[in-house]
CSV table of C-alpha atoms in Angstrom, one decimal:
chain,number,residue,atom,x,y,z
F,1258,UNK,CA,-59.8,-9.6,66.6
F,1259,UNK,CA,-56.3,-7.5,65.9
F,1260,UNK,CA,-53.8,-9.0,62.9
F,1261,UNK,CA,-49.6,-8.2,63.7
F,1262,UNK,CA,-48.7,-7.0,60.3
F,1263,UNK,CA,-45.1,-7.0,58.8
F,1264,UNK,CA,-43.0,-4.5,59.1
F,1265,UNK,CA,-39.6,-3.4,56.8
F,1266,UNK,CA,-36.0,-3.2,58.3
F,1267,UNK,CA,-35.1,0.0,59.5
F,1268,UNK,CA,-32.1,-0.4,60.8
F,1269,UNK,CA,-29.9,-0.4,57.7
F,1270,UNK,CA,-31.0,3.5,56.0
F,1271,UNK,CA,-31.9,2.9,52.8
F,1272,UNK,CA,-29.4,5.4,50.8
F,1273,UNK,CA,-26.8,3.4,52.7
F,1274,UNK,CA,-27.5,0.3,50.3
F,1275,UNK,CA,-30.4,-1.1,52.5
F,1276,UNK,CA,-33.3,-2.5,51.2
F,1277,UNK,CA,-31.8,-1.4,47.9
F,1278,UNK,CA,-32.1,-3.7,44.6
F,1279,UNK,CA,-28.9,-2.0,42.8
F,1280,UNK,CA,-26.9,-1.4,46.6
F,1281,UNK,CA,-26.7,2.0,45.4
F,1282,UNK,CA,-26.0,5.0,47.6
F,1283,UNK,CA,-27.8,8.3,47.4
F,1284,UNK,CA,-24.6,9.7,46.1
F,1285,UNK,CA,-24.4,7.5,43.6
F,1286,UNK,CA,-28.2,7.4,42.1
F,1287,UNK,CA,-27.4,10.6,41.8
F,1288,UNK,CA,-24.2,11.4,39.7
F,1289,UNK,CA,-26.4,8.6,37.7
F,1290,UNK,CA,-29.2,10.3,37.0
F,1291,UNK,CA,-26.4,13.3,35.8
F,1292,UNK,CA,-25.0,11.5,33.6
F,1293,UNK,CA,-28.3,9.8,31.8
F,1294,UNK,CA,-29.5,13.1,31.5
F,1295,UNK,CA,-26.2,15.2,30.5
F,1296,UNK,CA,-26.1,11.6,27.9
F,1297,UNK,CA,-29.6,13.2,26.4
F,1298,UNK,CA,-28.0,16.7,25.8
F,1299,UNK,CA,-25.0,15.5,23.9
F,1300,UNK,CA,-27.5,13.1,21.8
F,1301,UNK,CA,-29.2,16.0,20.6
F,1302,UNK,CA,-26.8,18.1,19.8
F,1303,UNK,CA,-24.9,15.1,17.3
F,1304,UNK,CA,-27.8,14.1,16.3
F,1305,UNK,CA,-28.1,18.0,15.8
F,1306,UNK,CA,-24.7,17.7,14.3
F,1307,UNK,CA,-25.6,14.5,12.1
F,1308,UNK,CA,-28.6,16.6,10.3
F,1309,UNK,CA,-26.6,19.2,9.3
F,1310,UNK,CA,-24.2,17.0,8.0
F,1311,UNK,CA,-26.0,15.1,6.0
F,1312,UNK,CA,-28.3,18.0,4.6
F,1313,UNK,CA,-24.8,19.8,3.2
F,1314,UNK,CA,-22.9,16.9,2.6
F,1315,UNK,CA,-22.1,18.6,-0.6
F,1316,UNK,CA,-20.6,20.8,1.0
F,1317,UNK,CA,-19.2,19.7,4.7
F,1318,UNK,CA,-15.2,19.9,5.2
F,1319,UNK,CA,-13.4,17.0,4.7
F,1320,UNK,CA,-11.6,16.8,8.1
F,1321,UNK,CA,-8.5,15.1,6.3
F,1322,UNK,CA,-8.2,19.0,5.2
F,1323,UNK,CA,-8.9,21.1,8.4
F,1324,UNK,CA,-7.1,19.3,11.2
F,1325,UNK,CA,-3.5,18.6,9.5
F,1326,UNK,CA,-1.2,20.1,12.5
F,1327,UNK,CA,0.8,18.8,15.3
F,1328,UNK,CA,2.3,20.6,17.7
F,1329,UNK,CA,6.4,21.8,16.9
F,1330,UNK,CA,5.8,20.2,13.1
F,1331,UNK,CA,4.5,23.4,11.4
F,1332,UNK,CA,4.3,23.1,8.3
F,1333,UNK,CA,4.1,19.5,8.3
F,1334,UNK,CA,1.0,17.8,7.0
F,1335,UNK,CA,-0.3,16.1,9.9
F,1336,UNK,CA,-4.0,14.5,9.7
F,1337,UNK,CA,-6.1,13.6,12.9
F,1338,UNK,CA,-2.2,13.1,14.6
F,1339,UNK,CA,-2.7,15.5,17.5
F,1340,UNK,CA,-6.8,14.1,17.3
F,1341,UNK,CA,-5.5,10.9,18.1
F,1342,UNK,CA,-2.7,11.9,21.0
F,1343,UNK,CA,-5.3,13.7,22.4
F,1344,UNK,CA,-8.2,10.8,22.5
F,1345,UNK,CA,-5.1,8.6,23.5
F,1346,UNK,CA,-4.6,11.2,26.4
F,1347,UNK,CA,-7.5,11.4,27.8
F,1348,UNK,CA,-8.8,7.5,27.4
F,1349,UNK,CA,-5.2,6.9,29.5
F,1350,UNK,CA,-6.7,9.0,32.3
F,1351,UNK,CA,-9.3,6.9,32.8
F,1352,UNK,CA,-7.3,3.8,33.0
F,1353,UNK,CA,-5.7,6.6,36.0
F,1354,UNK,CA,-9.1,7.0,37.6
F,1355,UNK,CA,-10.1,3.1,37.4
F,1356,UNK,CA,-6.6,2.7,39.6
F,1357,UNK,CA,-8.0,5.0,41.6
F,1358,UNK,CA,-10.9,3.6,42.5
F,1359,UNK,CA,-9.7,0.2,43.5
F,1360,UNK,CA,-6.9,1.8,45.5
F,1361,UNK,CA,-9.6,3.3,47.1
F,1362,UNK,CA,-11.3,-0.3,47.5
F,1363,UNK,CA,-8.3,-1.3,49.3
F,1364,UNK,CA,-8.0,1.7,51.5
F,1365,UNK,CA,-4.7,2.6,50.5
F,1366,UNK,CA,-3.9,6.5,50.6
F,1367,UNK,CA,-0.9,7.0,48.7
F,1368,UNK,CA,-2.3,5.3,46.2
F,1369,UNK,CA,-5.3,7.0,45.5
F,1370,UNK,CA,-3.8,10.5,45.3
F,1371,UNK,CA,-0.7,9.2,43.1
F,1372,UNK,CA,-3.1,7.8,40.4
F,1373,UNK,CA,-5.9,10.8,41.5
F,1374,UNK,CA,-2.6,13.3,40.6
F,1375,UNK,CA,-1.8,11.6,37.1
F,1376,UNK,CA,-5.7,11.8,36.4
F,1377,UNK,CA,-5.8,15.6,36.7
F,1378,UNK,CA,-2.5,16.2,34.7
F,1379,UNK,CA,-4.0,13.7,31.8
F,1380,UNK,CA,-7.0,16.1,31.9
F,1381,UNK,CA,-5.4,19.5,31.8
F,1382,UNK,CA,-3.6,18.0,29.0
F,1383,UNK,CA,-6.8,17.5,26.9
F,1384,UNK,CA,-8.2,20.8,27.9
F,1385,UNK,CA,-4.6,22.6,26.7
F,1386,UNK,CA,-5.1,20.6,23.2
F,1387,UNK,CA,-7.9,21.5,22.8
F,1388,UNK,CA,-7.5,24.9,23.1
F,1389,UNK,CA,-4.6,24.7,20.8
F,1390,UNK,CA,-6.5,22.7,18.1
F,1391,UNK,CA,-9.7,25.9,18.8
F,1392,UNK,CA,-6.2,28.3,18.1
F,1393,UNK,CA,-5.4,26.9,15.2
F,1394,UNK,CA,-8.8,26.3,13.5
F,1395,UNK,CA,-9.4,29.8,14.2
F,1396,UNK,CA,-6.6,31.5,12.9
F,1397,UNK,CA,-6.8,29.0,9.9
F,1398,UNK,CA,-4.0,27.9,6.7
F,1399,UNK,CA,-4.7,28.4,3.4
F,1400,UNK,CA,-7.6,31.2,3.2
F,1401,UNK,CA,-10.1,31.3,0.8
F,1402,UNK,CA,-13.0,33.3,-0.5
F,1403,UNK,CA,-16.1,33.7,0.0
F,1404,UNK,CA,-18.4,35.0,-2.6
F,1405,UNK,CA,-21.4,37.2,-2.9
F,1406,UNK,CA,-23.9,33.6,-2.7
F,1407,UNK,CA,-22.1,32.3,0.3
F,1408,UNK,CA,-19.3,29.6,-1.8
F,1409,UNK,CA,-16.2,29.4,-0.2
F,1410,UNK,CA,-12.8,29.7,-3.4
F,1411,UNK,CA,-9.9,27.5,-2.3
F,1412,UNK,CA,-7.1,27.8,-3.9
F,1413,UNK,CA,-4.7,25.6,-5.7
F,1414,UNK,CA,-1.3,24.8,-8.5
F,1415,UNK,CA,-1.3,23.6,-11.6
F,1416,UNK,CA,-1.2,19.5,-9.8
F,1417,UNK,CA,-3.6,20.3,-7.3
F,1418,UNK,CA,-1.6,21.6,-4.2
F,1419,UNK,CA,-3.6,23.8,-2.3
F,1420,UNK,CA,-1.5,27.0,-2.0
F,1421,UNK,CA,-2.2,30.3,0.8
F,1422,UNK,CA,-3.2,33.7,-0.1
F,1423,UNK,CA,0.2,35.6,0.7
F,1424,UNK,CA,1.0,33.1,-2.3
F,1425,UNK,CA,-1.2,34.3,-4.5
F,1426,UNK,CA,-2.3,38.4,-3.4
F,1427,UNK,CA,-0.4,41.2,-5.1
F,1428,UNK,CA,0.4,43.3,-2.2
F,1429,UNK,CA,1.5,46.0,-5.1
F,1430,UNK,CA,-1.9,46.4,-4.9
F,1431,UNK,CA,-3.4,49.0,-2.7
F,1432,UNK,CA,-6.1,48.0,0.5
F,1433,UNK,CA,-8.1,51.2,0.8
F,1434,UNK,CA,-10.3,49.2,3.3
F,1435,UNK,CA,-11.1,50.3,7.3
F,1436,UNK,CA,-12.0,48.8,9.5
F,1437,UNK,CA,-15.9,49.4,11.2
F,1438,UNK,CA,-15.9,50.4,14.2
F,1439,UNK,CA,-18.5,51.9,16.3
F,1440,UNK,CA,-17.5,55.7,16.1
F,1441,UNK,CA,-17.3,55.5,12.3
F,1442,UNK,CA,-20.3,53.0,11.2
F,1443,UNK,CA,-23.8,53.3,10.9
F,1444,UNK,CA,-26.2,52.3,13.7
F,1445,UNK,CA,-22.5,51.7,15.1
F,1446,UNK,CA,-21.7,48.8,13.5
F,1447,UNK,CA,-18.5,46.9,14.3
F,1448,UNK,CA,-17.0,44.3,12.7
F,1449,UNK,CA,-13.6,42.2,13.4
F,1450,UNK,CA,-9.9,42.9,12.5
F,1451,UNK,CA,-10.3,43.4,8.4
F,1452,UNK,CA,-8.4,40.2,7.0
F,1453,UNK,CA,-4.2,40.0,6.0
F,1454,UNK,CA,-5.0,41.0,2.2
F,1455,UNK,CA,-8.3,42.7,-0.1
F,1456,UNK,CA,-10.4,40.8,-2.5
F,1457,UNK,CA,-8.7,43.6,-5.1
F,1458,UNK,CA,-5.1,42.3,-3.8
F,1459,UNK,CA,-6.4,38.2,-4.6
F,1460,UNK,CA,-8.0,38.9,-7.6
F,1461,UNK,CA,-5.1,40.3,-9.5
F,1462,UNK,CA,-2.6,38.4,-8.0
F,1463,UNK,CA,-4.5,35.4,-9.5
F,1464,UNK,CA,-4.3,37.0,-12.6
F,1465,UNK,CA,-0.4,37.0,-12.4
F,1466,UNK,CA,0.0,33.0,-12.5
F,1467,UNK,CA,-2.3,31.2,-14.6
F,1468,UNK,CA,-1.4,27.7,-13.6
F,1469,UNK,CA,-3.2,29.0,-10.5
F,1470,UNK,CA,-7.0,27.7,-10.0
F,1471,UNK,CA,-9.8,27.8,-8.3
F,1472,UNK,CA,-11.0,25.2,-5.8
F,1473,UNK,CA,-14.7,24.7,-4.4
F,1474,UNK,CA,-16.7,23.6,-1.3
F,1475,UNK,CA,-18.2,20.9,-3.2
F,1476,UNK,CA,-16.8,17.2,-2.6
F,1477,UNK,CA,-17.1,14.3,-5.5
F,1478,UNK,CA,-15.9,11.0,-4.9
F,1479,UNK,CA,-14.1,8.4,-6.9
F,1480,UNK,CA,-17.0,7.7,-9.1
F,1481,UNK,CA,-17.6,11.7,-10.2
F,1482,UNK,CA,-16.8,11.7,-13.8
F,1483,UNK,CA,-14.0,13.6,-15.3
F,1484,UNK,CA,-16.5,15.9,-16.0
F,1485,UNK,CA,-17.3,17.2,-11.9
F,1486,UNK,CA,-13.9,19.1,-12.2
F,1487,UNK,CA,-13.2,20.4,-15.7
F,1488,UNK,CA,-11.3,19.6,-18.6
F,1489,UNK,CA,-7.9,20.1,-17.3
F,1490,UNK,CA,-5.1,16.6,-17.7
F,1491,UNK,CA,-3.5,17.4,-15.3
F,1492,UNK,CA,-6.2,17.0,-12.5
F,1493,UNK,CA,-6.7,13.5,-13.6
F,1494,UNK,CA,-5.3,11.9,-10.5
F,1495,UNK,CA,-7.6,13.1,-8.1
F,1496,UNK,CA,-9.7,11.6,-9.9
F,1497,UNK,CA,-8.9,8.2,-7.3
F,1498,UNK,CA,-8.6,10.0,-4.2
F,1499,UNK,CA,-11.9,8.8,-2.4
F,1500,UNK,CA,-12.9,12.7,-1.5
F,1501,UNK,CA,-11.3,15.4,-3.5
F,1502,UNK,CA,-13.2,19.2,-3.6
F,1503,UNK,CA,-14.1,20.2,-6.7
F,1504,UNK,CA,-10.9,22.0,-9.0
F,1505,UNK,CA,-12.5,24.6,-11.3
F,1506,UNK,CA,-10.3,25.1,-15.1
F,1507,UNK,CA,-8.8,28.4,-14.9
F,1508,UNK,CA,-12.0,29.4,-17.2
F,1509,UNK,CA,-14.4,28.9,-14.7
F,1510,UNK,CA,-11.8,29.5,-11.7
F,1511,UNK,CA,-11.7,33.7,-13.3
F,1512,UNK,CA,-15.1,34.0,-13.5
F,1513,UNK,CA,-16.0,32.6,-10.0
F,1514,UNK,CA,-13.2,34.8,-8.6
F,1515,UNK,CA,-14.8,37.7,-10.3
F,1516,UNK,CA,-18.3,37.2,-7.8
F,1517,UNK,CA,-16.0,37.1,-4.9
F,1518,UNK,CA,-17.4,39.4,-1.9
F,1519,UNK,CA,-14.8,39.1,0.7
F,1520,UNK,CA,-11.3,37.6,2.3
F,1521,UNK,CA,-12.1,34.7,4.6
F,1522,UNK,CA,-8.7,33.4,7.0
F,1523,UNK,CA,-9.7,30.7,10.3
F,1524,UNK,CA,-13.3,30.5,10.9
F,1525,UNK,CA,-15.5,32.2,13.1
F,1526,UNK,CA,-19.1,32.3,14.2
F,1527,UNK,CA,-19.9,33.9,10.7
F,1528,UNK,CA,-17.4,33.4,8.3
F,1529,UNK,CA,-15.3,29.3,7.6
F,1530,UNK,CA,-12.7,28.9,5.5
F,1531,UNK,CA,-13.5,25.1,5.5
F,1532,UNK,CA,-16.5,25.4,3.7
F,1533,UNK,CA,-19.9,25.4,5.2
F,1534,UNK,CA,-20.0,27.9,7.9
F,1535,UNK,CA,-22.5,25.1,9.4
F,1536,UNK,CA,-19.6,23.1,10.7
F,1537,UNK,CA,-17.0,25.9,12.1
F,1538,UNK,CA,-20.7,26.5,14.3
F,1539,UNK,CA,-21.4,22.5,15.6
F,1540,UNK,CA,-17.2,22.4,16.2
F,1541,UNK,CA,-16.7,25.7,18.5
F,1542,UNK,CA,-20.1,24.2,20.5
F,1543,UNK,CA,-20.3,21.2,21.0
F,1544,UNK,CA,-16.4,20.4,21.1
F,1545,UNK,CA,-16.4,23.7,23.6
F,1546,UNK,CA,-19.6,22.1,25.7
F,1547,UNK,CA,-17.1,18.7,26.1
F,1548,UNK,CA,-14.1,20.8,26.7
F,1549,UNK,CA,-16.6,23.3,29.6
F,1550,UNK,CA,-16.9,19.0,30.9
F,1551,UNK,CA,-13.4,18.3,31.4
F,1552,UNK,CA,-11.7,21.3,32.6
F,1553,UNK,CA,-15.3,21.3,35.6
F,1554,UNK,CA,-14.2,17.3,36.3
F,1555,UNK,CA,-10.7,18.7,36.8
F,1556,UNK,CA,-11.4,21.2,38.9
F,1557,UNK,CA,-13.5,18.4,41.2
F,1558,UNK,CA,-10.7,16.0,40.8
F,1559,UNK,CA,-8.0,18.2,42.6
F,1560,UNK,CA,-10.6,18.6,45.3
F,1561,UNK,CA,-10.7,15.4,45.7
F,1562,UNK,CA,-6.8,15.3,45.4
F,1563,UNK,CA,-6.8,17.5,48.3
F,1564,UNK,CA,-9.2,15.7,50.6
F,1565,UNK,CA,-7.3,12.7,49.7
F,1566,UNK,CA,-4.1,14.5,50.8
F,1567,UNK,CA,-5.1,15.7,53.9
F,1568,UNK,CA,-6.7,11.6,54.9
F,1569,UNK,CA,-10.9,13.4,55.0
F,1570,UNK,CA,-11.6,9.4,53.3
F,1571,UNK,CA,-9.0,8.3,55.0
F,1572,UNK,CA,-11.3,9.2,58.2
F,1573,UNK,CA,-14.3,8.8,57.0
F,1574,UNK,CA,-13.3,5.0,55.9
F,1575,UNK,CA,-14.8,5.0,52.4
F,1576,UNK,CA,-13.4,6.1,49.2
F,1577,UNK,CA,-16.9,6.4,47.8
F,1578,UNK,CA,-16.2,9.5,46.6
F,1579,UNK,CA,-13.7,8.9,44.1
F,1580,UNK,CA,-16.5,6.4,42.9
F,1581,UNK,CA,-18.5,9.4,42.1
F,1582,UNK,CA,-15.9,11.4,40.6
F,1583,UNK,CA,-14.9,8.5,38.4
F,1584,UNK,CA,-18.2,7.6,37.2
F,1585,UNK,CA,-19.0,11.5,35.9
F,1586,UNK,CA,-15.0,11.4,34.4
F,1587,UNK,CA,-15.7,8.0,32.1
F,1588,UNK,CA,-19.0,9.5,31.1
F,1589,UNK,CA,-16.9,12.9,29.8
F,1590,UNK,CA,-14.2,10.4,27.8
F,1591,UNK,CA,-17.3,7.8,27.2
F,1592,UNK,CA,-18.8,11.4,25.3
F,1593,UNK,CA,-15.1,12.0,23.4
F,1594,UNK,CA,-15.8,8.9,22.0
F,1595,UNK,CA,-19.0,9.7,20.1
F,1596,UNK,CA,-17.5,13.2,19.5
F,1597,UNK,CA,-14.5,12.0,17.7
F,1598,UNK,CA,-16.1,9.9,15.7
F,1599,UNK,CA,-18.9,12.5,14.5
F,1600,UNK,CA,-16.3,15.0,14.2
F,1601,UNK,CA,-13.3,13.8,12.9
F,1602,UNK,CA,-13.9,10.3,11.5
F,1603,UNK,CA,-17.1,9.6,9.8
């Protein structure tokens, strides 16, 4: 006796939503798979950053002292203002992407193109802002001295205000160093361009200014006793800030400066005038990796934008592609929120 088996409905394509609990197309599902895998990658990077920061917390640079620049405001310290503006612009581009997706649901080609254009502009501004921020981070502002032990020494006046190497160095002292090139150095070694000032010039200039002091990369908080910053009474007011770098007495400053190895201006993968070298390494890698994601998203959005203009999705009777790139763009924005929190706020 034969039995008649039941069959599933095969009239609808599975990846168009048929027989799918979430009604997700193949393209959306693959985008979600990519987002989850990429989220795990960023999580690993940020976890490594958090571990390194915890391990070297006493010498980790203070974000309020590193990211102080603002366009057309040279010499004015505006900590975190520009980073906050960058974040606002990127989040704003996420809003315009939502509006583009909504316009696609309504099959309004003109509105989709308009909001996609705004999203692209927001992405380009963000990428350009990151490049400008990198330029300032690499170039530096004040300069510092790196000791033979790898510590970073910065310079302040009697009131604790940061001063530049230009104010400290004695340029009358001859600078006889020559840059190592592959033709001159042993084993074809080479080095980047020489710093503007030599160690000897900085040491000589420091001796001429008895009111100048050394600030180390070691951080103390408001609960730290006064002995942690030396006995100089002019530094007592620094005791009541939440976080400050340790300022040495004049005698201690001269002793530490005698151990100077090289002059550091700005930050790169080898040296960092702001403090721990790992901070610069993570900054370049994580923000650069995120910037690559934003740049890639901008390129994809431009391609989609032109497809909208020529009516590709009108012919398909579907703007699902806008939803797919929208998922990616929102993910990039969300990742930046975590990067912003870890690098700039915490």
